[in-house]
Coordinates of C-alpha atoms in Angstrom, one line a residue:
X22 CA 48.2 18.5 -114.8
X23 CA 45.6 17.4 -112.3
X24 CA 42.0 16.6 -113.2
X25 CA 40.8 19.8 -111.6
X26 CA 43.4 21.8 -113.5
X27 CA 42.4 20.2 -116.8
X28 CA 38.7 21.0 -116.2
X29 CA 39.6 24.6 -115.4
X30 CA 41.6 24.8 -118.6
X31 CA 38.7 23.4 -120.6
X32 CA 36.3 25.9 -119.0
X33 CA 38.7 28.8 -119.9
X34 CA 38.9 27.5 -123.5
X35 CA 35.1 27.5 -123.7
X36 CA 35.0 31.1 -122.4
X37 CA 37.5 32.0 -125.2
X38 CA 35.5 30.1 -127.8
X39 CA 38.3 27.6 -128.3
X40 CA 35.8 24.8 -128.5
X41 CA 37.8 22.2 -130.3
X42 CA 40.5 22.4 -127.7
X43 CA 38.0 22.4 -124.8
X44 CA 36.3 19.3 -126.1
X45 CA 39.6 17.5 -126.4
X46 CA 40.5 18.3 -122.8
X47 CA 37.0 17.5 -121.5
X48 CA 37.1 14.1 -123.2
X49 CA 40.5 13.4 -121.8
X50 CA 39.1 14.1 -118.3
X51 CA 36.2 11.7 -118.9
X52 CA 38.6 9.1 -120.0
X53 CA 40.2 9.2 -116.6
X54 CA 37.0 10.0 -114.6
X55 CA 33.9 8.8 -116.5
X56 CA 31.5 10.4 -114.0
X57 CA 33.0 13.9 -113.9
X58 CA 29.9 16.2 -114.0
X59 CA 31.6 19.4 -115.0
X60 CA 33.3 17.7 -118.0
X61 CA 29.9 16.6 -119.2
X62 CA 28.7 20.2 -118.7
X63 CA 31.5 21.6 -120.8
X64 CA 30.7 19.1 -123.6
X65 CA 27.0 20.3 -123.3
X66 CA 28.1 23.9 -123.7
X67 CA 30.1 23.0 -126.8
X68 CA 27.1 21.1 -128.2
X69 CA 24.9 24.3 -127.7
X70 CA 27.5 26.3 -129.7
X71 CA 27.3 23.8 -132.5
X72 CA 23.5 24.0 -132.5
X73 CA 23.2 20.4 -131.3
X74 CA 20.5 21.2 -128.9
X75 CA 19.1 17.7 -128.3
X76 CA 22.6 16.5 -127.5
X77 CA 23.2 19.5 -125.3
X78 CA 20.1 18.7 -123.2
X79 CA 21.2 15.0 -122.9
X80 CA 24.6 16.0 -121.7
X81 CA 23.2 18.6 -119.3
X82 CA 20.9 16.0 -117.8
X83 CA 23.9 13.7 -117.2
X84 CA 25.7 16.5 -115.4
X85 CA 22.6 17.3 -113.3
X86 CA 22.2 13.6 -112.3
X87 CA 25.9 13.3 -111.4
X88 CA 25.8 16.5 -109.3
X89 CA 22.4 17.9 -108.6
X90 CA 23.8 20.5 -106.2
X91 CA 25.3 22.7 -109.0
X92 CA 22.7 25.2 -110.3
X93 CA 24.7 26.1 -113.5
X94 CA 24.0 22.7 -114.9
X95 CA 20.2 23.3 -114.5
X96 CA 20.7 26.8 -116.0
X97 CA 22.4 25.2 -119.0
X98 CA 19.5 22.8 -119.5
X99 CA 17.0 25.7 -119.4
X100 CA 19.2 27.6 -121.9
X101 CA 18.9 24.6 -124.3
X102 CA 15.1 24.6 -123.9
X103 CA 15.0 28.3 -124.6
X104 CA 17.1 28.0 -127.8
X105 CA 14.4 25.6 -129.0
X106 CA 11.8 28.4 -128.6
X107 CA 10.2 27.1 -125.4
X108 CA 10.5 30.4 -123.7
X109 CA 7.8 30.0 -121.1
X110 CA 9.0 26.6 -120.1
X111 CA 12.6 27.9 -119.8
X112 CA 11.4 30.8 -117.7
X113 CA 9.5 28.5 -115.3
X114 CA 12.6 26.4 -114.9
X115 CA 14.9 29.4 -114.3
X116 CA 12.5 30.9 -111.8
X117 CA 12.6 27.7 -109.8
X118 CA 16.4 27.8 -109.9
X119 CA 16.4 31.3 -108.5
X120 CA 14.2 30.2 -105.6
X121 CA 16.6 27.4 -104.7
X122 CA 19.8 29.3 -105.5
X123 CA 19.1 33.0 -105.2
X124 CA 22.8 33.8 -105.4
X125 CA 23.2 32.2 -108.9
X126 CA 23.8 35.1 -111.3
X127 CA 23.6 32.9 -114.5
X128 CA 20.1 31.9 -113.6
X129 CA 19.0 35.6 -113.5
X130 CA 20.8 36.4 -116.7
X131 CA 19.2 33.5 -118.6
X132 CA 15.8 34.3 -117.1
X133 CA 16.2 37.9 -118.3
X134 CA 16.8 36.6 -121.8
X135 CA 13.7 34.3 -121.6
X136 CA 11.6 37.3 -120.5
X137 CA 13.1 39.3 -123.4
X138 CA 12.1 36.6 -125.9
X139 CA 8.6 36.7 -124.4
X140 CA 8.6 40.5 -124.8
X141 CA 8.2 41.0 -121.1
X142 CA 10.7 43.9 -121.2
X143 CA 10.3 45.4 -117.7
X144 CA 10.8 42.0 -116.2
X145 CA 13.7 41.3 -118.5
X146 CA 15.5 44.5 -117.5
X147 CA 14.8 44.1 -113.8
X148 CA 16.0 40.5 -113.7
X149 CA 19.1 41.3 -115.7
X150 CA 19.9 44.0 -113.2
X151 CA 19.9 41.3 -110.5
X152 CA 22.4 39.2 -112.4
X153 CA 24.7 42.3 -112.7
X154 CA 24.3 43.1 -109.0
X155 CA 25.5 39.6 -108.2
X156 CA 28.4 39.7 -110.6
X157 CA 29.1 43.3 -111.7
X158 CA 32.1 42.6 -113.9
X159 CA 30.5 39.8 -116.1
X160 CA 30.7 41.2 -119.6
X161 CA 28.0 39.0 -121.1
X162 CA 25.4 40.2 -118.5
X163 CA 26.1 43.8 -119.6
X164 CA 25.8 42.9 -123.3
X165 CA 22.5 41.2 -122.7
X166 CA 21.3 44.3 -120.9
X167 CA 22.6 46.5 -123.7
X168 CA 20.6 44.8 -126.4
X169 CA 17.5 44.9 -124.3
X170 CA 17.9 48.7 -123.7
X171 CA 18.4 49.2 -127.5
X172 CA 15.3 47.1 -128.2
X173 CA 13.2 49.4 -126.0
X174 CA 14.7 52.5 -127.6
X175 CA 17.0 53.6 -124.8
X176 CA 20.0 54.1 -127.1
X177 CA 22.0 56.3 -124.9
X178 CA 22.3 53.8 -122.0
X179 CA 22.2 50.9 -124.4
X180 CA 25.3 51.9 -126.3
X181 CA 27.1 52.6 -123.1
X182 CA 26.4 49.1 -121.9
X183 CA 27.3 47.7 -125.3
X184 CA 30.9 48.6 -124.9
X185 CA 31.2 45.8 -122.4
X186 CA 31.3 43.4 -125.4
X187 CA 35.0 44.0 -125.8
X188 CA 35.6 42.2 -122.5
X189 CA 33.5 39.2 -123.7
X190 CA 35.4 36.2 -125.1
X191 CA 32.8 35.9 -127.8
X192 CA 34.3 39.0 -129.4
X193 CA 37.9 37.9 -129.3
X194 CA 38.1 37.4 -133.1
X195 CA 36.8 41.0 -133.7
X196 CA 39.2 42.8 -131.4
X197 CA 42.2 44.5 -132.8
X198 CA 45.4 45.5 -131.1
X199 CA 46.1 48.7 -133.1
X200 CA 48.1 51.3 -131.2
X201 CA 46.1 54.2 -132.6
X202 CA 43.5 55.8 -130.2
X203 CA 39.8 55.3 -130.5
X204 CA 38.1 58.2 -132.1
X205 CA 35.8 60.1 -129.8
X206 CA 33.9 62.3 -132.4
X207 CA 36.3 65.3 -132.3
X208 CA 37.2 67.2 -135.4
X209 CA 40.5 66.0 -137.0
X210 CA 40.9 67.7 -140.3
X211 CA 43.2 65.9 -142.7
X212 CA 43.5 62.8 -140.5
X213 CA 42.4 59.3 -141.3
X214 CA 39.9 57.2 -139.3
X215 CA 39.8 53.4 -139.7
X216 CA 36.3 51.9 -139.0
X217 CA 36.4 48.1 -138.5
X218 CA 33.6 45.6 -139.0
X219 CA 33.0 43.4 -136.0
X220 CA 29.8 41.4 -136.4
X221 CA 27.4 40.3 -139.1
X222 CA 27.2 41.7 -142.6
X223 CA 23.9 43.3 -141.9
X224 CA 25.4 45.1 -139.0
X225 CA 28.1 46.4 -141.3
X226 CA 25.6 47.7 -143.8
X227 CA 23.7 49.4 -141.1
X228 CA 26.5 51.1 -139.2
X229 CA 28.7 52.2 -142.1
X230 CA 26.2 55.0 -142.8
X231 CA 28.0 57.0 -140.2
X232 CA 31.2 57.3 -142.2
X233 CA 29.7 60.4 -143.7
X234 CA 29.4 62.0 -140.2
X235 CA 33.1 61.5 -139.6
X236 CA 33.8 63.1 -142.9
X237 CA 31.9 66.1 -141.7
X238 CA 34.4 66.4 -138.9
X239 CA 37.2 66.6 -141.4
X240 CA 38.4 63.0 -141.4
X241 CA 39.2 60.7 -144.3
X242 CA 37.4 57.4 -143.6
X243 CA 38.7 54.0 -144.5
X244 CA 36.8 50.8 -143.6
X245 CA 38.1 47.3 -142.8
X246 CA 35.3 44.8 -143.4
X247 CA 34.3 41.3 -144.5
X248 CA 35.3 40.5 -148.0
X249 CA 31.8 39.7 -149.1
X250 CA 30.5 43.2 -148.4
X251 CA 33.5 45.1 -149.9
X252 CA 31.8 45.9 -153.2
X253 CA 29.1 47.8 -151.4
X254 CA 31.1 49.4 -148.6
X255 CA 33.3 50.9 -151.3
X256 CA 30.2 52.5 -152.7
X257 CA 29.0 53.9 -149.4
X258 CA 28.8 57.6 -148.8
X259 CA 31.8 59.0 -147.0
X260 CA 34.1 55.9 -147.5
X261 CA 37.3 56.8 -149.2
X262 CA 38.7 53.2 -149.2
X263 CA 37.8 49.8 -148.0
X264 CA 39.7 46.5 -147.6
X265 CA 39.8 43.3 -145.6
X266 CA 43.0 44.3 -143.7
X267 CA 45.1 47.4 -142.9
X268 CA 47.5 46.5 -145.7
X269 CA 44.6 47.3 -148.0
X270 CA 43.2 50.3 -146.1
X271 CA 46.5 51.9 -145.4
X272 CA 47.9 54.1 -142.6
X273 CA 45.5 55.8 -140.2
X274 CA 45.5 58.1 -137.2
X275 CA 42.3 57.0 -135.4
X276 CA 40.3 53.7 -135.1
X277 CA 36.8 52.8 -134.1
X278 CA 34.7 49.6 -134.4
X279 CA 31.7 50.2 -136.6
X280 CA 29.1 49.5 -133.9
X281 CA 30.8 52.0 -131.6
X282 CA 30.4 54.9 -134.0
X283 CA 26.7 54.5 -133.5
X284 CA 27.2 55.4 -129.9
X285 CA 28.4 58.8 -131.0
X286 CA 25.4 59.6 -133.2
X287 CA 22.4 57.3 -132.7
X288 CA 21.5 58.5 -129.3
X289 CA 17.8 57.8 -129.8
X290 CA 15.6 56.2 -132.5
X291 CA 14.4 59.7 -133.3
X292 CA 17.9 60.9 -134.3
X293 CA 19.0 57.8 -136.1
X294 CA 20.4 58.9 -139.4
X295 CA 17.8 57.6 -141.9
X296 CA 18.9 59.5 -145.0
X297 CA 18.8 57.0 -147.8
X298 CA 20.3 55.8 -150.0
X299 CA 23.7 56.0 -148.5
X300 CA 24.9 53.1 -150.7
X301 CA 24.7 52.9 -154.5
X302 CA 24.8 50.0 -156.9
X303 CA 27.3 50.0 -159.7
X304 CA 25.5 51.5 -162.8
X305 CA 27.0 49.2 -165.3
X306 CA 26.2 46.1 -163.3
X307 CA 22.7 47.4 -162.7
X308 CA 22.2 47.7 -166.5
X309 CA 23.5 44.1 -166.9
X310 CA 21.0 42.8 -164.4
X311 CA 18.2 44.7 -166.1
X312 CA 18.9 42.8 -169.2
X313 CA 19.2 39.5 -167.3
X314 CA 15.7 40.0 -165.8
X315 CA 14.2 40.9 -169.1
X316 CA 15.7 37.7 -170.7
X317 CA 14.6 35.6 -167.7
X318 CA 11.1 36.8 -167.9
X319 CA 10.9 36.2 -171.7
X320 CA 12.2 32.6 -171.2
X321 CA 9.8 32.1 -168.3
X322 CA 6.8 33.1 -170.4
X323 CA 8.0 30.9 -173.2
X324 CA 8.2 27.9 -170.9
X325 CA 4.8 28.6 -169.2
X326 CA 3.1 29.1 -172.6
X327 CA 4.3 25.7 -173.8
X328 CA 3.4 23.9 -170.6
X329 CA 0.3 21.7 -170.5
X330 CA -2.7 23.3 -168.7
X331 CA -2.7 22.6 -165.0
X332 CA -5.7 21.2 -163.1
X333 CA -8.1 24.0 -162.1
X334 CA -7.2 23.6 -158.4
X335 CA -3.5 24.2 -159.1
X336 CA -3.9 26.8 -161.8
X337 CA -1.1 29.3 -161.8
X338 CA -1.7 33.0 -161.5
X339 CA -2.1 34.8 -164.8
X340 CA 1.2 35.7 -166.3
X341 CA 2.4 39.2 -165.3
X342 CA 1.6 41.9 -167.9
X343 CA 4.5 41.7 -170.4
X344 CA 5.0 45.5 -170.1
X345 CA 4.9 45.9 -166.4
X346 CA 5.3 42.9 -164.1
X347 CA 5.7 43.7 -160.4
X348 CA 9.2 42.2 -159.7
X349 CA 9.4 41.0 -156.2
X350 CA 12.6 39.5 -154.6
X351 CA 12.3 36.8 -151.9
X352 CA 14.8 35.9 -149.2
X353 CA 13.7 33.5 -146.5
X354 CA 16.6 32.2 -144.4
X355 CA 19.5 33.8 -142.5
X356 CA 22.9 32.5 -141.4
X357 CA 22.3 29.0 -140.0
X358 CA 25.3 29.5 -137.6
X359 CA 23.4 32.2 -135.7
X360 CA 21.6 30.8 -132.7
X361 CA 18.4 32.7 -133.5
X362 CA 18.2 31.6 -137.1
X363 CA 15.5 29.0 -136.3
X364 CA 13.3 31.8 -135.0
X365 CA 13.6 34.3 -137.8
X366 CA 13.7 32.0 -140.9
X367 CA 11.0 30.3 -142.8
X368 CA 10.7 28.2 -146.0
X369 CA 10.0 29.1 -149.6
X370 CA 6.9 26.8 -149.3
X371 CA 5.5 29.2 -146.6
X372 CA 5.0 31.7 -149.4
X373 CA 2.3 29.5 -151.0
X374 CA -0.5 32.1 -150.1
X375 CA 1.1 34.4 -152.7
X376 CA 0.0 32.0 -155.4
X377 CA -2.8 33.4 -157.6
X378 CA -1.9 37.1 -157.2
X379 CA -1.9 38.4 -160.8
X380 CA 0.7 40.8 -162.1
X381 CA 3.6 39.7 -160.0
X382 CA 6.8 37.7 -160.8
X383 CA 8.9 36.5 -157.9
X384 CA 12.7 36.3 -157.9
X385 CA 14.7 34.0 -155.5
X386 CA 17.6 35.7 -153.8
X387 CA 18.3 33.0 -151.2
X388 CA 21.9 31.8 -151.0
X389 CA 23.3 28.8 -149.1
X390 CA 21.7 25.4 -148.4
X391 CA 18.3 27.1 -147.9
X392 CA 18.5 28.3 -151.5
X393 CA 18.0 24.7 -152.7
X394 CA 14.4 25.1 -151.8
X395 CA 14.2 27.2 -155.0
X396 CA 14.2 24.0 -156.9
X397 CA 10.8 23.2 -155.6
X398 CA 8.7 26.5 -155.3
X399 CA 5.1 26.4 -154.4
X400 CA 3.0 25.1 -157.3
X401 CA 1.7 27.9 -159.4
X402 CA 4.0 30.6 -158.0
X403 CA 5.5 32.6 -160.9
X404 CA 9.1 32.2 -159.6
X405 CA 12.5 32.6 -161.2
X406 CA 15.6 31.7 -159.1
X407 CA 18.6 34.0 -159.7
X408 CA 20.5 33.4 -156.5
X409 CA 23.1 31.2 -158.2
X410 CA 24.1 34.2 -160.4
X411 CA 24.7 36.4 -157.4
X412 CA 28.5 36.3 -157.1
X413 CA 28.7 39.2 -154.6
X414 CA 26.6 41.8 -152.7
X415 CA 27.5 44.0 -155.7
X416 CA 25.4 41.7 -157.8
X417 CA 22.6 41.6 -155.2
X418 CA 22.5 45.4 -155.1
X419 CA 22.4 45.7 -158.9
X420 CA 19.6 43.1 -158.9
X421 CA 17.7 45.0 -156.2
X422 CA 17.8 48.1 -158.3
X423 CA 15.8 46.2 -160.9
X424 CA 13.2 44.9 -158.5
X425 CA 10.1 46.8 -157.4
X426 CA 10.0 45.2 -154.0
X427 CA 12.2 43.0 -151.8
X428 CA 10.5 40.7 -149.2
X429 CA 13.0 39.3 -146.8
X430 CA 13.5 38.1 -143.3
X431 CA 15.7 40.0 -140.8
X432 CA 19.1 39.3 -142.5
X433 CA 21.7 41.1 -144.6
X434 CA 19.4 41.5 -147.6
X435 CA 17.0 43.6 -145.5
X436 CA 19.8 46.0 -144.5
X437 CA 21.3 46.2 -148.0
X438 CA 17.9 46.9 -149.5
X439 CA 17.2 49.5 -146.9
X440 CA 20.6 51.2 -147.5
X441 CA 19.8 51.3 -151.2
X442 CA 16.4 52.9 -150.4
X443 CA 14.6 50.1 -152.1
X444 CA 11.0 49.3 -151.1
X445 CA 11.5 46.5 -148.5
X446 CA 9.1 44.4 -146.6
X447 CA 10.8 42.7 -143.6
X448 CA 9.2 39.6 -142.0
X449 CA 9.8 39.9 -138.3
X450 CA 9.6 37.0 -135.8
X451 CA 8.2 37.5 -132.3
X452 CA 11.7 37.7 -130.7
X453 CA 13.4 40.0 -133.3
X454 CA 16.8 41.6 -133.0
X455 CA 17.1 45.0 -131.3
X456 CA 17.4 46.9 -134.6
X457 CA 13.7 46.5 -135.3
X458 CA 12.6 47.6 -131.9
X459 CA 9.2 46.4 -130.5
X460 CA 5.7 46.8 -131.9
X461 CA 6.6 49.2 -134.8
X462 CA 5.7 48.5 -138.4
X463 CA 8.3 51.0 -139.6
X464 CA 12.0 51.4 -139.1
X465 CA 13.9 54.5 -137.8
X466 CA 16.9 53.2 -139.8
X467 CA 15.3 52.5 -143.2
X468 CA 12.4 54.8 -144.2
X469 CA 11.5 52.6 -147.2
X470 CA 11.0 49.5 -145.0
X471 CA 7.7 48.2 -143.8
X472 CA 7.7 45.5 -141.1
X473 CA 5.3 42.5 -141.0
X474 CA 5.4 41.1 -137.4
X475 CA 4.7 37.6 -136.3
X476 CA 2.2 37.2 -133.4
X477 CA 3.2 33.7 -132.4
X478 CA 6.7 32.1 -132.8
X479 CA 7.1 29.9 -135.8
X480 CA 3.6 30.7 -137.1
X481 CA 4.3 32.5 -140.4
X482 CA 0.9 31.8 -142.0
X483 CA -0.8 35.0 -140.7
X484 CA 2.3 37.0 -141.6
X485 CA 2.3 35.8 -145.2
X486 CA -1.5 36.3 -145.4
X487 CA -0.9 40.0 -144.4
X488 CA 1.8 40.2 -147.1
X489 CA -0.6 38.8 -149.7
X490 CA -3.2 41.3 -148.8
X491 CA -0.7 44.2 -148.9
X492 CA 0.6 43.0 -152.3
X493 CA -3.0 43.0 -153.7
X494 CA -3.5 46.6 -152.4
X495 CA -0.1 47.6 -153.9
X496 CA -1.1 46.3 -157.2
X497 CA -4.4 48.1 -157.1
X498 CA -2.7 51.4 -156.2
X499 CA -0.1 50.8 -158.9
X500 CA -2.7 50.1 -161.6
X501 CA -4.5 53.3 -160.7
X502 CA -1.3 55.4 -160.5
X503 CA 0.8 53.9 -163.3
X504 CA -1.5 52.2 -165.8
X505 CA 1.3 52.1 -168.4
X506 CA 4.1 51.3 -165.9
X507 CA 7.2 49.9 -167.5
X508 CA 9.1 46.9 -166.1
X509 CA 11.7 49.0 -164.3
X510 CA 9.4 51.6 -162.6
X511 CA 9.2 51.1 -158.9
X512 CA 6.2 52.1 -156.8
X513 CA 6.9 54.9 -154.4
X514 CA 8.2 53.9 -150.9
X515 CA 5.2 55.7 -149.3
X516 CA 2.8 53.6 -151.3
X517 CA 4.5 50.4 -150.1

């Protein structure tokens, strides 16, 4: 194999997300030709995938210095800048690239994304159209355009473009080679439809609502999904059976990826099926969690009453009324493997403005490494961490049914809470996912959700201040409406 053939192989492996193999080949190339610019570029792309953004920029700079004539290397550097949240700087760099290399489609595609992050949606769509015009069959360009169209509420065209994802190497692990035809929405009494999860767990919770629509067409619906969400998918309206593979779900006549069923029914935000709940928690588990919270609150009061008085400046809020604490769940971080997680996530310490609000007790729902922050909550915050007891989303759902309110970032708990029709406050960053649209403080998908939007990237202080004010207003309304509220009574979604 020649050097050029090896580099082409590594590039194809990158496109197919075979990053370990691509890195090995690229390093073999550099062992023979230490100044091979494209090999450095491939390593930079791999570093970006691994969220090593500083390393990616360094490698991109090496590639640019070795061969400044290649615009893709400069585009890659701008992409690394954008992933760090420097959208304006990235856009300036990409504009400059388009002036010097007006036939570089990647520059227009990444510029389109930078505009999207800056919420310059007309510019984003127009620039993305230029990328597609230059390379009409590039799947990733169409997927970028699809999410932008969905974000501005053009669902009909957005879903059409979104089908391009199946030609994108990024979806190779979600694509199935079943021989059964894709279901097109036609009536098929007595036949079985297999819906398959394809992306994140929140996407599964969101899209599986449409199983009931297929049932209305006479089908029996089975769902293949991630193991973690099985307990809740099995308790979704319209789902006859769910499993992690077809051996568990059984024979079927039709198939359809979960996000594709939305194309059949969610043709605009106005007709999105927002009948909730469409999932239910297991009743026995819900009762168990009710007892756990009662015990946890009793133990919490016991510890607090035995503690020495705090200095006045750090005095904790008064303990919640023993008969009716407002139970609020907190989730503050998403999947760290997602490239937008640094935008949407915050820290438990950022909730410090909630200290001093009387009548509230907070529960930590955060799993993963970010959940370790629960060991050091803001001083004075009435906080009980229960995340370590959450063995599945079945537990999370049962816990949520015993909470009065869930405050969460845009991640799977937001979708689960919305599907259960629990009062949900979602903290939305400036460059949110398409599901939350733009500028709205409500959701067409989850009528019990209220959105608190960030005005400047990474600045969560004003958002939490708004949450604190809303919490105080909720407590005032709750006291007037339910002066003798018990610990399991939830305020009405409309009030929240």
